[in-house]
Coordinates of C-alpha atoms in Angstrom, one line a residue:
X1 CA 3.6 -17.9 105.3
X2 CA 1.3 -21.1 104.9
X3 CA -2.1 -20.9 103.5
X4 CA -4.8 -23.7 102.6
X5 CA -7.2 -23.7 99.5
X6 CA -9.1 -26.2 97.8
X7 CA -7.2 -25.9 94.5
X8 CA -4.1 -24.5 93.4
X9 CA -3.1 -23.5 89.8
X10 CA 0.3 -23.2 88.9
X11 CA 0.9 -21.1 85.9
X12 CA -0.5 -17.6 85.4
X13 CA -1.0 -17.9 81.6
X14 CA -4.0 -18.4 79.1
X15 CA -4.8 -21.8 80.2
X16 CA -3.9 -21.6 84.2
X17 CA -5.8 -18.2 84.3
X18 CA -9.0 -19.5 82.8
X19 CA -8.9 -22.6 85.0
X20 CA -8.5 -20.6 88.1
X21 CA -11.5 -18.3 86.9
X22 CA -13.8 -21.4 86.3
X23 CA -12.7 -23.0 89.7
X24 CA -13.4 -19.6 91.5
X25 CA -16.8 -19.2 89.9
X26 CA -17.6 -22.8 91.2
X27 CA -17.2 -21.5 94.8
X28 CA -14.0 -23.3 95.6
X29 CA -11.3 -21.6 97.3
X30 CA -8.4 -21.1 94.7
X31 CA -5.0 -19.8 94.5
X32 CA -3.5 -18.9 91.1
X33 CA 0.3 -18.8 91.2
X34 CA 2.8 -17.2 88.8
X35 CA 4.8 -14.3 88.1
X36 CA 3.9 -11.1 86.0
X37 CA 5.8 -10.5 82.7
X38 CA 9.4 -9.4 83.2
X39 CA 10.4 -5.9 82.3
X40 CA 13.5 -6.8 80.8
X41 CA 13.5 -10.3 78.8
X42 CA 17.5 -10.5 78.6
X43 CA 18.3 -10.2 82.2
X44 CA 15.5 -12.2 83.7
X45 CA 16.3 -15.4 85.2
X46 CA 12.9 -16.7 86.0
X47 CA 10.3 -18.3 83.8
X48 CA 8.4 -16.9 80.8
X49 CA 5.2 -17.3 79.0
X50 CA 4.4 -17.3 75.4
X51 CA 1.3 -15.1 76.0
X52 CA 3.6 -12.0 76.2
X53 CA 2.3 -10.6 73.0
X54 CA -0.7 -8.6 71.7
X55 CA -2.0 -10.8 68.9
X56 CA -3.1 -14.4 68.5
X57 CA -5.6 -15.6 65.6
X58 CA -8.9 -16.9 66.8
X59 CA -11.2 -18.8 64.4
X60 CA -13.9 -21.7 64.7
X61 CA -13.1 -23.6 61.5
X62 CA -10.6 -26.3 62.1
X63 CA -9.9 -29.5 60.3
X64 CA -10.1 -31.4 63.6
X65 CA -13.6 -31.2 65.2
X66 CA -12.2 -31.5 68.8
X67 CA -10.0 -28.4 68.3
X68 CA -13.1 -26.5 66.7
X69 CA -15.4 -27.3 69.6
X70 CA -12.7 -26.2 71.8
X71 CA -12.5 -22.8 70.1
X72 CA -16.2 -22.1 69.4
X73 CA -17.1 -22.7 73.1
X74 CA -14.2 -20.3 74.1
X75 CA -15.1 -17.6 71.5
X76 CA -18.6 -17.8 72.8
X77 CA -17.5 -16.6 76.1
X78 CA -15.2 -13.8 75.0
X79 CA -17.6 -11.0 75.5
X80 CA -18.7 -12.2 78.7
X81 CA -15.3 -12.2 80.0
X82 CA -14.7 -8.7 78.5
X83 CA -17.9 -7.3 80.2
X84 CA -16.8 -9.1 83.7
X85 CA -13.4 -7.8 83.6
X86 CA -13.9 -4.5 81.9
X87 CA -10.8 -5.4 79.6
X88 CA -11.3 -5.7 75.9
X89 CA -9.1 -8.4 74.1
X90 CA -11.3 -9.5 71.3
X91 CA -11.1 -8.2 67.7
X92 CA -13.5 -9.8 65.3
X93 CA -11.7 -8.8 62.0
X94 CA -12.3 -12.3 60.5
X95 CA -9.9 -14.8 59.3
X96 CA -8.8 -15.9 55.9
X97 CA -7.5 -19.5 55.5
X98 CA -5.7 -19.9 52.0
X99 CA -4.0 -22.6 50.2
X100 CA -4.1 -24.7 47.0
X101 CA -7.5 -24.8 45.4
X102 CA -9.5 -27.7 45.7
X103 CA -8.2 -30.7 43.4
X104 CA -4.7 -29.5 43.6
X105 CA -3.4 -32.6 45.5
X106 CA -3.0 -30.9 48.8
X107 CA -6.4 -31.1 50.7
X108 CA -6.0 -28.4 53.3
X109 CA -8.9 -26.2 51.5
X110 CA -11.0 -29.4 51.4
X111 CA -10.4 -30.2 54.8
X112 CA -11.5 -26.6 56.0
X113 CA -14.7 -26.8 53.7
X114 CA -15.7 -30.1 55.6
X115 CA -15.2 -28.5 58.9
X116 CA -17.0 -25.4 57.9
X117 CA -20.0 -27.5 56.8
X118 CA -20.0 -29.7 59.7
X119 CA -20.3 -26.6 62.1
X120 CA -22.7 -24.7 59.9
X121 CA -20.3 -21.6 59.8
X122 CA -20.9 -19.0 57.2
X123 CA -17.4 -18.8 55.4
X124 CA -17.3 -18.5 51.6
X125 CA -14.7 -20.0 49.2
X126 CA -13.0 -17.3 47.1
X127 CA -10.7 -18.2 44.1
X128 CA -8.8 -16.3 41.2
X129 CA -9.8 -12.9 40.6
X130 CA -12.6 -13.1 43.4
X131 CA -10.0 -13.7 46.1
X132 CA -7.7 -10.8 44.7
X133 CA -10.6 -8.4 44.7
X134 CA -11.8 -9.2 48.2
X135 CA -8.5 -9.3 49.8
X136 CA -6.3 -6.6 47.9
X137 CA -3.7 -6.6 50.7
X138 CA -2.4 -10.1 49.6
X139 CA -1.0 -11.4 46.7
X140 CA -1.1 -15.3 46.5
X141 CA 0.2 -17.8 43.9
X142 CA -1.8 -18.8 40.9
X143 CA -4.1 -21.6 42.0
X144 CA -4.8 -20.4 45.6
X145 CA -8.0 -20.5 47.2
X146 CA -9.6 -18.8 50.5
X147 CA -12.2 -19.5 53.0
X148 CA -13.0 -16.3 54.7
X149 CA -14.6 -16.7 58.3
X150 CA -15.8 -13.3 58.7
X151 CA -17.8 -13.6 62.2
X152 CA -16.5 -15.1 65.1
X153 CA -12.8 -14.9 64.1
X154 CA -10.1 -12.5 63.9
X155 CA -7.5 -12.0 66.8
X156 CA -7.2 -11.8 70.6
X157 CA -4.6 -10.0 72.6
X158 CA -3.3 -12.7 74.8
X159 CA -1.8 -10.3 77.3
X160 CA -5.4 -8.7 77.9
X161 CA -6.9 -12.0 77.7
X162 CA -4.8 -13.4 80.7
X163 CA -5.3 -9.9 82.4
X164 CA -9.2 -10.3 81.9
X165 CA -9.2 -13.7 83.3
X166 CA -6.9 -12.9 86.4
X167 CA -9.4 -10.0 87.2
X168 CA -12.5 -12.3 86.7
X169 CA -10.7 -15.0 89.0
X170 CA -9.9 -12.5 91.7
X171 CA -13.4 -11.0 91.8
X172 CA -14.7 -14.5 92.1
X173 CA -12.7 -15.0 95.3
X174 CA -9.4 -16.5 93.9
X175 CA -6.2 -15.4 95.5
X176 CA -3.3 -14.3 93.1
X177 CA 0.1 -15.3 94.0
X178 CA 2.4 -13.3 91.7
X179 CA 5.6 -15.6 92.4
X180 CA 7.3 -18.4 90.8
X181 CA 6.8 -22.0 92.1
X182 CA 10.0 -23.5 93.3
X183 CA 8.4 -27.1 93.9
X184 CA 5.0 -29.1 94.2
X185 CA 5.1 -32.2 96.4
X186 CA 2.3 -34.6 97.5
X187 CA 1.3 -35.4 100.8
X188 CA -1.2 -37.8 102.2
X189 CA -4.0 -35.1 102.2
X190 CA -3.2 -33.1 99.1
X191 CA -0.3 -31.1 97.5
X192 CA 2.0 -28.6 99.0
X193 CA 3.2 -25.7 96.6
X194 CA 6.2 -23.8 97.5
X195 CA 7.1 -20.5 95.9
X196 CA 10.4 -18.9 95.3
X197 CA 9.9 -16.3 98.2
X198 CA 9.3 -19.4 100.6
X199 CA 5.5 -19.4 100.7
X200 CA 3.8 -22.7 101.4
X201 CA 0.3 -23.3 99.7
X202 CA -1.7 -26.1 100.6
X203 CA -4.6 -27.7 98.8
X204 CA -6.3 -31.0 98.0
X205 CA -5.6 -30.8 94.3
X206 CA -3.3 -28.7 92.1
X207 CA -3.4 -28.0 88.2
X208 CA 0.1 -27.4 86.5
X209 CA -0.6 -25.1 83.7
X210 CA 3.0 -24.1 82.9
X211 CA 3.3 -24.3 79.2
X212 CA 6.6 -25.6 78.0
X213 CA 7.9 -25.2 81.7
X214 CA 5.9 -28.3 82.5
X215 CA 9.0 -29.9 81.6
X216 CA 10.4 -28.9 84.9
X217 CA 11.4 -31.9 87.0
X218 CA 10.3 -29.8 90.1
X219 CA 6.6 -29.5 89.4
X220 CA 5.4 -32.9 88.3
X221 CA 6.0 -36.4 89.8
X222 CA 6.9 -37.7 86.6
X223 CA 8.1 -36.5 83.3
X224 CA 5.6 -36.0 80.4
X225 CA 5.9 -36.5 76.7
X226 CA 6.0 -32.9 75.7
X227 CA 7.9 -31.6 72.8
X228 CA 8.9 -27.7 73.0
X229 CA 9.9 -26.1 69.9
X230 CA 11.7 -22.8 69.6
X231 CA 9.8 -20.2 67.4
X232 CA 10.6 -16.7 66.1
X233 CA 8.0 -13.9 65.2
X234 CA 8.6 -11.2 62.9
X235 CA 7.3 -7.8 63.2
X236 CA 6.8 -5.0 60.5
X237 CA 5.9 -1.6 61.5
X238 CA 3.0 -0.1 59.8
X239 CA 3.2 3.7 59.3
X240 CA 0.8 5.7 61.4
X241 CA -0.5 7.4 58.1
X242 CA -0.9 4.2 56.4
X243 CA -3.0 2.4 58.9
X244 CA -6.3 3.4 57.4
X245 CA -5.3 1.4 54.0
X246 CA -5.3 -1.7 56.0
X247 CA -8.9 -1.3 57.5
X248 CA -10.9 -4.7 57.1
X249 CA -7.8 -6.8 56.7
X250 CA -8.4 -10.3 58.3
X251 CA -5.9 -12.3 60.0
X252 CA -4.5 -14.9 57.5
X253 CA -3.5 -18.4 57.5
X254 CA -1.4 -19.6 54.7
X255 CA -1.1 -23.4 54.3
X256 CA 1.1 -25.2 52.0
X257 CA 2.4 -28.8 51.9
X258 CA 5.7 -27.8 52.9
X259 CA 6.6 -26.3 56.2
X260 CA 8.7 -23.6 55.0
X261 CA 5.9 -22.2 52.7
X262 CA 3.2 -22.2 55.4
X263 CA 2.8 -19.2 57.8
X264 CA 0.2 -17.0 59.7
X265 CA 0.0 -13.4 59.5
X266 CA -1.9 -10.7 61.7
X267 CA -3.3 -7.5 60.5
X268 CA -1.7 -4.2 62.2
X269 CA -1.9 -4.6 65.9
X270 CA -1.1 -1.7 68.3
X271 CA 1.8 -2.5 70.9
X272 CA 2.9 -0.8 74.1
X273 CA 5.5 1.2 72.3
X274 CA 2.6 3.3 70.5
X275 CA 3.5 1.7 67.0
X276 CA 1.4 -0.8 65.1
X277 CA 2.8 -3.9 63.6
X278 CA 1.9 -6.7 61.1
X279 CA 3.2 -9.9 62.6
X280 CA 4.1 -12.9 60.8
X281 CA 5.2 -16.5 62.1
X282 CA 5.9 -19.8 60.7
X283 CA 9.5 -21.3 61.1
X284 CA 10.8 -23.0 58.1
X285 CA 12.5 -25.9 60.4
X286 CA 12.2 -26.8 64.2
X287 CA 14.3 -26.5 66.7
X288 CA 13.6 -28.6 69.9
X289 CA 14.3 -27.5 73.2
X290 CA 15.1 -30.2 75.5
X291 CA 14.6 -29.0 79.0
X292 CA 13.6 -26.0 81.1
X293 CA 17.1 -24.3 81.1
X294 CA 17.1 -24.3 77.2
X295 CA 13.6 -22.8 77.2
X296 CA 14.8 -19.9 79.7
X297 CA 18.0 -19.3 77.4
X298 CA 15.9 -19.2 74.4
X299 CA 13.4 -16.7 75.8
X300 CA 16.1 -14.5 77.0
X301 CA 17.7 -14.1 73.6
X302 CA 16.5 -12.3 70.4
X303 CA 15.1 -15.3 68.5
X304 CA 16.4 -16.9 65.3
X305 CA 18.0 -14.7 62.9
X306 CA 17.6 -17.2 60.0
X307 CA 14.0 -17.9 60.7
X308 CA 13.3 -14.0 60.9
X309 CA 15.0 -13.6 57.2
X310 CA 12.8 -16.3 56.1
X311 CA 9.7 -14.8 57.5
X312 CA 10.8 -11.3 55.9
X313 CA 10.7 -13.1 52.7
X314 CA 7.3 -14.7 53.1
X315 CA 5.9 -11.1 53.9
X316 CA 7.4 -9.7 51.0
X317 CA 5.8 -12.7 48.7
X318 CA 2.2 -12.1 50.3
X319 CA 2.3 -8.4 50.6
X320 CA 4.8 -7.0 48.1
X321 CA 3.3 -3.6 48.2
X322 CA 3.8 -3.2 51.9
X323 CA 6.9 -1.0 53.0
X324 CA 7.4 -1.4 56.6
X325 CA 9.0 1.6 58.6
X326 CA 10.9 -0.8 60.8
X327 CA 11.1 -4.5 61.5
X328 CA 12.3 -6.6 64.4
X329 CA 12.0 -10.1 65.5
X330 CA 11.2 -12.0 69.0
X331 CA 11.6 -15.4 70.6
X332 CA 8.4 -17.6 71.3
X333 CA 7.9 -21.2 72.1
X334 CA 5.2 -23.8 71.1
X335 CA 4.5 -27.2 73.0
X336 CA 3.3 -30.1 71.3
X337 CA 1.8 -33.2 72.8
X338 CA 1.8 -36.8 71.5
X339 CA -1.7 -37.0 70.5
X340 CA -2.0 -33.3 69.1
X341 CA -4.6 -32.5 71.6
X342 CA -4.0 -30.5 74.7
X343 CA -3.0 -32.5 77.7
X344 CA -5.8 -32.3 80.5
X345 CA -5.4 -35.2 83.0
X346 CA -3.8 -36.3 86.1
X347 CA 0.1 -36.9 86.2
X348 CA 0.0 -39.4 88.8
X349 CA -2.7 -40.5 91.2
X350 CA -5.3 -37.8 91.5
X351 CA -3.7 -34.9 93.2
X352 CA -2.0 -33.3 90.6
X353 CA -3.3 -32.6 87.2
X354 CA -1.6 -31.2 84.1
X355 CA -3.0 -28.8 81.7
X356 CA -0.7 -28.0 78.8
X357 CA 0.2 -28.5 75.2
X358 CA -1.3 -25.8 72.9
X359 CA 0.2 -27.4 69.8
X360 CA 0.2 -24.1 68.1
X361 CA -3.5 -23.9 68.4
X362 CA -4.5 -23.0 71.8
X363 CA -4.7 -19.4 72.5
X364 CA -8.1 -19.0 70.9
X365 CA -9.3 -22.0 72.8
X366 CA -7.6 -21.5 76.0
X367 CA -10.8 -20.7 78.2
X368 CA -12.6 -24.0 77.1
X369 CA -9.3 -25.9 78.0
X370 CA -9.1 -24.2 81.3
X371 CA -12.7 -25.0 82.0
X372 CA -12.0 -28.7 81.1
X373 CA -9.1 -28.6 83.6
X374 CA -11.3 -27.1 86.3
X375 CA -14.2 -29.9 85.6
X376 CA -11.2 -32.5 86.0
X377 CA -10.1 -31.3 89.4
X378 CA -13.4 -30.4 90.6
X379 CA -14.9 -33.8 89.7
X380 CA -11.9 -36.2 89.4
X381 CA -12.7 -36.8 85.6
X382 CA -13.9 -35.2 82.6
X383 CA -17.3 -36.6 81.7
X384 CA -18.3 -34.7 78.3
X385 CA -18.7 -37.4 75.7
X386 CA -19.5 -34.6 73.0
X387 CA -15.9 -34.1 72.8
X388 CA -15.1 -37.8 71.9
X389 CA -11.5 -37.1 72.6
X390 CA -8.7 -38.5 74.7
X391 CA -6.9 -35.5 76.7
X392 CA -5.0 -37.9 78.8
X393 CA -1.4 -37.2 79.7
X394 CA 1.4 -39.1 77.8
X395 CA 4.7 -39.6 79.8
X396 CA 8.2 -40.1 78.7

């Protein structure tokens, strides 16, 4: 089968689905290509996605003004996407950003305060007894301060967010191709995308939004400089009868000068098995996945046992009174770019664009990142000076 479109988006994840929605809303003929989530990770031989989860922290405040703007513009559209799709994904439970108090020598809280004030966000600072009283679920080391962003923050369900974006894109006229891409090639008039099932999709331009799998040598004309790190996520089950005790608990970011003492933590979130889990992440060390086969292998496995034990220890420290019913851990990956911002640019010429590189921050900002990718292929450039940022793709 052969079909023609104006644009093809390869990668049905958070950024790709967002780009497809924005392109379809522009009136363009769009195909969004990517498989659904596999039912059995261990036996799955195809690609994976890091959005196969039910919770990612969202917040506006960020020490980097570009990331803050990406987040704010995305958050402002959450409710609109929910209404258009009929799929809820945003939980405005607030976010607490904790770290050494101002003047302690590690300036995380000072940077958060600066970003808060620049954005005009209501987010008070808590220290000492005030911090303990306001957030009784947590126990922090002496000398900790926290900035609480109550509104416009909390967590999103990335599975539901992608589903909502796909529904909106399809309703706007996009064609959804639930298949893996075998290759992308350029022609004199555009690009040809070939799927594993043998379908050929033609378009004037394509976006590759394949996350860590953008390392594949079959998708891009030249390899990009993308560092993909293996990550482990730890889940602690909350007894159904105890859920009421956690009402009002915000998402939490614990920052420290040392990587092994830094973490993020989500309040109880319901999963498909009918149980609710507190989730914590923050690998103590980095494991680099050098190529696509290594990424597939990591996703098929259970995750890192040593990292999981480390996360168990962090959870016990910050929530010592919490007694989980059960625990388990899972693999994930995070893709980092050379400049710390997402790649939103052309790989070669002006036919194949790249939108990838979440740098551990992109779930909350994915709709705006996808919109900028759509702007790029629609206009051939991103002309939005308020970002004052270079999203260009770096190559190996």
